[in-house]
């Protein structure tokens, strides 16, 4: 086999974001802030708000189900999250059950702020490289919640990303990256806290430092940036100076994030969705990807887009999913988040509301701390 390069990467990709959103004009008015601060200064137009029947596992299932057509081929499930529901049991086990993935499978939950999904992608790549013929399901699912009337409130959101990692991927080969780890207190959530402890300005400095330490020039037309808020992509791109991508390319990078908000682990991959959806033909293109997780680690890596990748992406479904959400008023947003925060602390809970017609999965109950899900 000497001399043959095995190609491993993303075979399928999908996302899910809840069916309701808060418009940034509505939030700005309620908070007595000039809406242009949120829209121009932060770069956000909307943020997705989690529904009453949902949690990180149902969101992951919604993202993964459409791309898990060969369940028996999945040998590893990696679930990246910083909104975990259990200190011990991996969210990946609930997902395996809900998606009816056969039992002979390895499962694990990964944590390192917003970076864990990228770590999961690279671990899955290495797993497939060392286990020829095997496939991995790599997902992330998060609810970014800073609290009402905080500086971070405008940078919230909710959503999930799912990827199938395989040999001879139809979408993109994943190339190994350059990591940079540094112990910094920019953003963290100790076990005692419901919301993160954040030094917002410092976190942006740490992000920028990690980008400078890891960026590898390559003449990229498109670079996906981790976006805790869409304007972060502009800030990061400026740092790259001569290697910066064009303003037009940046519009594609930000197109999903500005509508959804921060989905923590998945936010970098919203940039990839924006590029894949907005650009005509990317065959043969090498896309730069910068992942950042507070605490902190940054990693820059690249994706080689494969011929016929358009056959395995769902541009129309992805944009329709975004444009078909319902707007909430302030009361609706506050009630949704209060319900979510309260429910996540319950040991016993029974869902008594109605899930929307387009939902496939719902959290039915929490029974002595154990979660019970249903396929609708
Ligand atoms: N019109 C237009 N622009 C305006 C404006 C107006 N009326 N008013 C203010 N602005 C601009 C400001 O000039 C500023 O622009 P620059 O950043 O270019 O200077 C921008 O709006 C934001 O204004 P402030 O700096 O005053 O904003 P803030 O103090 O409210 O904080 C924030 C912003 C730090 C992002 C805060 O929302 C926050 O802490 N968010 C959470 C932390 C975060 O997202 N950190 C990012 C890196 S960490 C990471 O990446 C991991 C992760 O996912 C969390």
Coordinates of C-alpha atoms and ligand atoms in Angstrom, one line a residue:
X1 CA 0.0 0.0 0.0
X2 CA 3.1 2.2 0.1
X3 CA 2.6 5.5 -1.7
X4 CA -1.2 5.4 -1.7
X5 CA -2.7 8.3 0.2
X6 CA -6.0 7.3 1.9
X7 CA -8.5 10.1 1.7
X8 CA -10.7 10.6 4.8
X9 CA -13.1 13.4 5.7
X10 CA -16.7 14.6 5.7
X11 CA -19.0 12.4 3.6
X12 CA -22.3 14.1 4.7
X13 CA -23.1 17.3 6.6
X14 CA -26.3 18.6 8.0
X15 CA -27.5 21.1 10.7
X16 CA -30.5 21.9 12.8
X17 CA -31.7 25.0 14.5
X18 CA -34.9 25.5 16.5
X19 CA -38.0 26.7 14.7
X20 CA -38.3 30.0 16.6
X21 CA -36.1 33.1 16.6
X22 CA -35.8 36.5 18.3
X23 CA -35.1 39.4 15.9
X24 CA -32.3 41.7 17.1
X25 CA -34.5 44.8 16.6
X26 CA -36.9 43.3 19.2
X27 CA -34.1 42.5 21.6
X28 CA -32.5 46.0 21.2
X29 CA -35.8 47.8 21.8
X30 CA -36.5 45.8 24.9
X31 CA -32.9 46.4 26.2
X32 CA -32.9 50.1 25.3
X33 CA -30.0 49.7 22.9
X34 CA -29.5 51.2 19.4
X35 CA -30.4 48.2 17.1
X36 CA -27.4 49.2 14.9
X37 CA -25.1 48.1 17.8
X38 CA -26.5 44.5 17.5
X39 CA -26.9 44.5 13.7
X40 CA -23.7 46.4 12.6
X41 CA -21.5 46.3 15.7
X42 CA -22.1 42.6 16.7
X43 CA -23.3 41.5 13.2
X44 CA -26.4 39.6 14.4
X45 CA -29.8 39.9 12.8
X46 CA -31.6 37.0 14.6
X47 CA -30.9 34.4 17.2
X48 CA -32.5 30.9 17.3
X49 CA -34.4 30.1 20.5
X50 CA -34.9 26.5 21.7
X51 CA -38.4 25.1 21.7
X52 CA -40.2 23.5 24.8
X53 CA -40.0 20.0 23.4
X54 CA -36.3 20.3 22.6
X55 CA -32.9 19.8 24.2
X56 CA -29.4 19.2 23.0
X57 CA -30.2 15.5 22.2
X58 CA -33.3 16.2 20.1
X59 CA -31.4 18.9 18.2
X60 CA -28.6 16.5 17.5
X61 CA -31.0 13.9 16.4
X62 CA -32.8 16.3 14.0
X63 CA -29.4 17.2 12.4
X64 CA -28.1 13.6 12.2
X65 CA -31.2 11.6 11.2
X66 CA -31.3 12.8 7.5
X67 CA -27.6 11.8 7.0
X68 CA -27.7 8.4 8.8
X69 CA -28.9 6.3 6.0
X70 CA -26.5 3.5 6.6
X71 CA -26.7 3.1 10.4
X72 CA -25.0 -0.3 10.6
X73 CA -21.9 1.2 9.1
X74 CA -21.5 3.7 12.0
X75 CA -18.8 2.4 14.4
X76 CA -18.2 5.5 16.5
X77 CA -20.5 8.4 17.7
X78 CA -18.7 11.5 19.0
X79 CA -21.0 14.1 20.6
X80 CA -19.4 17.5 21.3
X81 CA -21.1 19.9 23.6
X82 CA -20.5 22.5 26.3
X83 CA -24.2 22.3 27.3
X84 CA -24.1 18.7 28.6
X85 CA -27.1 17.2 30.5
X86 CA -25.2 14.7 32.6
X87 CA -21.8 14.6 34.3
X88 CA -21.5 10.9 33.7
X89 CA -23.6 9.5 30.8
X90 CA -22.6 10.6 27.3
X91 CA -25.3 12.4 25.3
X92 CA -24.2 10.1 22.5
X93 CA -25.9 7.2 24.2
X94 CA -29.3 8.9 24.1
X95 CA -28.6 9.8 20.5
X96 CA -27.6 6.2 19.6
X97 CA -30.9 5.0 21.1
X98 CA -33.1 7.7 19.5
X99 CA -31.5 7.2 16.0
X100 CA -31.7 3.4 16.4
X101 CA -28.0 3.0 15.6
X102 CA -27.1 -0.7 16.2
X103 CA -25.6 -1.5 19.6
X104 CA -22.1 -2.6 18.4
X105 CA -20.9 1.1 18.4
X106 CA -18.4 3.2 20.5
X107 CA -19.9 6.4 21.9
X108 CA -18.3 9.3 23.7
X109 CA -19.1 12.9 24.7
X110 CA -16.3 15.5 24.2
X111 CA -15.8 18.9 25.9
X112 CA -13.5 21.8 25.3
X113 CA -15.7 24.8 24.9
X114 CA -16.5 25.5 21.2
X115 CA -13.5 23.5 20.0
X116 CA -14.7 20.0 20.9
X117 CA -16.5 19.4 17.6
X118 CA -13.3 20.1 15.7
X119 CA -11.4 17.8 18.0
X120 CA -14.1 15.2 17.3
X121 CA -13.8 15.6 13.6
X122 CA -10.0 15.1 13.7
X123 CA -10.3 12.1 16.2
X124 CA -12.9 10.6 13.9
X125 CA -10.6 11.1 10.9
X126 CA -7.8 9.4 12.7
X127 CA -10.2 6.5 13.7
X128 CA -11.2 6.0 10.1
X129 CA -7.6 6.2 8.9
X130 CA -6.6 3.4 11.4
X131 CA -9.8 1.3 10.9
X132 CA -10.3 1.0 7.1
X133 CA -13.9 0.8 6.0
X134 CA -15.3 2.2 9.3
X135 CA -17.5 5.3 9.6
X136 CA -18.1 7.8 12.4
X137 CA -21.0 10.1 13.2
X138 CA -19.7 13.3 14.7
X139 CA -22.2 15.8 16.1
X140 CA -22.4 18.9 18.2
X141 CA -25.3 20.4 19.9
X142 CA -25.4 23.5 22.2
X143 CA -27.6 26.1 23.7
X144 CA -25.6 29.3 24.1
X145 CA -27.1 31.0 27.1
X146 CA -25.6 34.0 29.0
X147 CA -28.7 35.3 30.8
X148 CA -31.2 38.1 30.4
X149 CA -29.8 41.6 30.2
X150 CA -26.2 40.5 30.0
X151 CA -23.6 41.8 27.5
X152 CA -23.5 38.3 26.0
X153 CA -27.3 38.1 25.6
X154 CA -27.1 39.3 22.0
X155 CA -24.6 36.5 21.2
X156 CA -26.9 33.6 22.2
X157 CA -28.3 30.9 19.9
X158 CA -29.1 27.2 19.7
X159 CA -28.4 24.5 17.1
X160 CA -26.7 21.3 16.1
X161 CA -24.3 20.1 13.4
X162 CA -23.9 16.5 12.2
X163 CA -21.3 14.9 10.0
X164 CA -20.5 11.4 8.7
X165 CA -16.8 10.9 8.5
X166 CA -15.6 8.2 6.1
X167 CA -13.0 7.1 3.7
X168 CA -13.3 8.6 0.2
X169 CA -15.6 11.3 1.4
X170 CA -18.0 12.8 -1.1
X171 CA -17.9 16.3 0.5
X172 CA -14.5 17.2 1.7
X173 CA -11.2 15.6 2.7
X174 CA -10.1 16.8 6.2
X175 CA -6.4 17.7 6.4
X176 CA -4.6 17.7 9.7
X177 CA -4.3 21.1 11.4
X178 CA -2.1 23.3 13.7
X179 CA -3.3 23.5 17.3
X180 CA -2.4 26.1 19.9
X181 CA -3.4 25.6 23.6
X182 CA -3.1 28.2 26.3
X183 CA -4.5 28.3 29.8
X184 CA -6.5 31.5 30.0
X185 CA -9.6 32.6 32.0
X186 CA -11.5 34.2 29.1
X187 CA -14.7 32.1 29.3
X188 CA -15.5 29.1 31.4
X189 CA -18.5 27.6 33.3
X190 CA -17.6 26.0 36.6
X191 CA -20.0 23.2 37.9
X192 CA -21.5 25.8 40.3
X193 CA -22.7 28.1 37.5
X194 CA -25.7 28.1 35.2
X195 CA -24.1 30.7 32.9
X196 CA -20.5 31.1 31.8
X197 CA -18.1 33.5 33.5
X198 CA -17.0 35.7 30.6
X199 CA -14.5 38.4 30.0
X200 CA -15.8 39.4 26.6
X201 CA -13.1 41.7 25.4
X202 CA -10.3 39.5 26.7
X203 CA -12.0 36.5 25.0
X204 CA -11.7 38.3 21.7
X205 CA -8.0 38.9 22.3
X206 CA -7.4 35.3 23.2
X207 CA -9.3 34.2 20.0
X208 CA -7.1 36.6 17.9
X209 CA -3.9 35.3 19.6
X210 CA -4.8 31.7 18.8
X211 CA -5.6 32.6 15.2
X212 CA -2.2 34.4 14.7
X213 CA -0.4 31.4 16.3
X214 CA -2.1 28.8 14.0
X215 CA -2.9 30.4 10.7
X216 CA -1.1 28.8 7.7
X217 CA -1.2 30.9 4.6
X218 CA -2.6 29.1 1.5
X219 CA -4.1 31.7 -0.8
X220 CA -7.6 30.7 0.4
X221 CA -10.6 32.3 -1.3
X222 CA -12.8 31.1 1.6
X223 CA -11.9 30.7 5.3
X224 CA -14.5 29.6 7.8
X225 CA -14.1 31.3 11.2
X226 CA -15.5 30.3 14.5
X227 CA -18.3 32.9 15.0
X228 CA -19.5 33.5 18.6
X229 CA -21.2 36.4 16.8
X230 CA -21.0 37.1 13.1
X231 CA -18.9 40.3 13.4
X232 CA -16.1 38.1 14.8
X233 CA -15.4 36.9 11.3
X234 CA -14.7 40.5 10.2
X235 CA -12.4 41.0 13.1
X236 CA -10.5 37.7 12.5
X237 CA -10.2 38.3 8.8
X238 CA -8.6 41.8 9.3
X239 CA -5.9 40.1 11.3
X240 CA -4.9 38.0 8.3
X241 CA -3.9 41.2 6.4
X242 CA -2.6 40.1 3.0
X243 CA -4.2 36.6 3.4
X244 CA -7.6 38.0 4.2
X245 CA -10.6 36.8 2.2
X246 CA -12.7 39.2 0.2
X247 CA -15.7 41.1 1.6
X248 CA -17.9 39.1 -0.8
X249 CA -16.5 35.8 0.6
X250 CA -17.1 37.0 4.1
X251 CA -20.8 37.6 3.4
X252 CA -21.2 33.8 2.6
X253 CA -19.1 32.9 5.7
X254 CA -21.5 34.9 7.9
X255 CA -24.8 34.1 6.2
X256 CA -26.0 31.4 8.6
X257 CA -24.4 32.7 11.8
X258 CA -26.1 36.1 11.5
X259 CA -29.5 34.4 11.4
X260 CA -28.9 31.7 14.1
X261 CA -26.4 33.2 16.6
X262 CA -23.8 31.3 18.5
X263 CA -24.3 27.5 18.6
X264 CA -20.9 27.2 20.3
X265 CA -19.3 24.0 18.9
X266 CA -21.2 24.2 15.6
X267 CA -20.6 27.9 14.9
X268 CA -17.5 27.3 12.7
X269 CA -19.5 24.8 10.7
X270 CA -22.2 27.3 10.1
X271 CA -19.5 29.2 8.1
X272 CA -19.0 26.1 6.0
X273 CA -22.7 25.8 5.4
X274 CA -22.8 29.4 4.3
X275 CA -19.9 28.9 1.9
X276 CA -21.3 25.6 0.5
X277 CA -24.8 27.2 0.0
X278 CA -23.8 30.6 -1.3
X279 CA -21.0 29.8 -3.8
X280 CA -21.6 28.3 -7.2
X281 CA -19.0 25.6 -7.7
X282 CA -16.2 24.9 -5.1
X283 CA -14.9 21.7 -6.7
X284 CA -11.1 21.4 -6.0
X285 CA -11.2 24.4 -3.6
X286 CA -9.2 24.3 -0.4
X287 CA -11.1 26.0 2.4
X288 CA -9.4 27.3 5.5
X289 CA -11.1 26.6 8.9
X290 CA -10.3 28.3 12.1
X291 CA -11.7 26.7 15.3
X292 CA -11.6 28.4 18.7
X293 CA -12.7 27.1 22.1
X294 CA -12.3 29.4 25.1
X295 CA -10.0 28.3 27.9
X296 CA -8.4 28.0 25.3
X297 CA -7.5 26.2 22.2
X298 CA -7.4 27.3 18.5
X299 CA -6.8 25.1 15.5
X300 CA -6.4 26.0 11.9
X301 CA -6.9 23.2 9.3
X302 CA -8.1 22.9 5.8
X303 CA -10.8 21.0 3.8
X304 CA -10.4 19.9 0.2
X305 CA -13.8 20.1 -1.5
X306 CA -14.4 17.0 -3.6
X307 CA -15.8 16.6 -7.1
X308 CA -19.6 16.1 -7.2
X309 CA -19.9 17.4 -3.6
X310 CA -23.1 19.1 -4.7
X311 CA -24.8 15.7 -5.0
X312 CA -24.5 15.3 -1.2
X313 CA -25.4 18.7 0.1
X314 CA -28.9 20.0 0.6
X315 CA -28.7 23.7 -0.2
X316 CA -32.5 24.2 -0.7
X317 CA -33.4 22.3 2.5
X318 CA -30.8 24.2 4.5
X319 CA -32.0 27.7 3.4
X320 CA -35.7 26.7 3.7
X321 CA -35.1 25.4 7.2
X322 CA -33.7 28.8 8.1
X323 CA -36.3 31.0 6.4
X324 CA -39.3 29.0 7.7
X325 CA -38.8 29.8 11.4
X326 CA -41.3 31.7 13.4
X327 CA -40.5 35.1 15.1
X328 CA -41.0 35.4 18.8
X329 CA -41.9 38.5 20.7
X330 CA -39.9 39.4 23.9
X331 CA -42.4 37.6 26.1
X332 CA -42.2 34.4 23.9
X333 CA -38.3 34.5 24.1
X334 CA -38.3 35.0 27.9
X335 CA -40.8 32.3 28.5
X336 CA -38.9 29.9 26.2
X337 CA -35.6 30.4 28.0
X338 CA -37.2 30.4 31.5
X339 CA -38.9 27.0 30.6
X340 CA -35.6 25.6 29.3
X341 CA -33.5 26.7 32.3
X342 CA -36.0 25.5 34.8
X343 CA -36.6 22.2 33.0
X344 CA -32.8 21.5 32.8
X345 CA -32.7 21.5 36.6
X346 CA -35.6 19.1 37.0
X347 CA -35.1 15.5 38.1
X348 CA -38.7 14.6 37.2
X349 CA -40.5 16.2 34.3
X350 CA -43.3 15.3 31.8
X351 CA -43.8 17.2 28.6
X352 CA -47.4 18.4 28.3
X353 CA -47.2 20.9 25.4
X354 CA -47.5 20.3 21.7
X355 CA -44.4 19.9 19.5
X356 CA -44.5 21.7 16.2
X357 CA -45.7 19.7 13.1
X358 CA -42.2 19.6 11.6
X359 CA -40.5 18.2 14.7
X360 CA -39.3 14.6 14.4
X361 CA -38.0 14.1 18.0
X362 CA -39.1 15.3 21.4
X363 CA -38.0 15.1 25.0
X364 CA -41.0 13.3 26.5
X365 CA -39.9 13.0 30.1
X366 CA -37.2 13.2 32.7
X367 CA -37.6 10.2 35.0
X368 CA -35.4 10.2 38.1
X369 CA -32.9 12.2 36.0
X370 CA -33.0 9.8 33.1
X371 CA -34.2 11.3 29.8
X372 CA -36.9 9.7 27.8
X373 CA -37.3 10.7 24.1
X374 CA -39.9 10.0 21.5
X375 CA -39.9 10.0 17.7
X376 CA -43.0 11.9 16.7
Ligands
LIG1 N1 -23.9 51.3 15.9 C1 -23.0 50.5 15.3 N2 -22.0 49.9 16.0 C2 -22.0 50.0 17.4 C3 -23.0 50.8 18.0 C4 -24.0 51.5 17.2 N3 -24.9 52.3 17.7 N4 -22.8 50.8 19.3 C5 -21.7 50.0 19.5 N5 -21.2 49.5 18.3 C6 -20.1 48.6 18.1 C7 -18.9 49.0 18.9 O1 -18.1 50.0 18.4 C8 -18.2 47.6 18.9 O2 -17.5 47.5 17.7 P1 -16.0 46.9 17.7 O3 -16.1 45.6 18.3 O4 -15.6 46.9 16.2 O5 -15.2 47.8 18.5 C9 -19.3 46.6 18.9 O6 -20.5 47.3 18.5 C10 -19.6 45.9 20.2 O7 -19.8 46.9 21.1 P2 -19.1 46.8 22.6 O8 -17.7 46.5 22.5 O9 -19.5 48.0 23.4 O10 -20.0 45.5 23.1 P3 -20.2 44.9 24.5 O11 -19.4 45.5 25.5 O12 -21.7 44.9 24.6 O13 -19.6 43.4 24.3 C11 -19.1 41.2 23.4 C12 -19.6 42.7 23.1 C13 -17.8 41.3 24.1 C14 -19.0 40.4 22.1 C15 -20.2 40.6 24.4 O14 -21.4 40.4 23.7 C16 -19.8 39.3 24.9 O15 -19.1 39.2 26.0 N6 -20.1 38.1 24.3 C17 -19.8 36.8 24.8 C18 -18.3 36.4 24.7 C19 -17.9 36.2 23.2 O16 -18.7 36.0 22.3 N7 -16.5 36.3 23.0 C20 -16.0 36.0 21.7 C21 -14.7 35.3 21.8 S1 -14.8 33.8 22.8 C22 -15.3 32.6 21.8 O17 -15.2 32.7 20.6 C23 -15.9 31.4 22.4 C24 -17.4 31.5 22.4 O18 -18.0 31.0 21.4 C25 -18.0 32.2 23.5

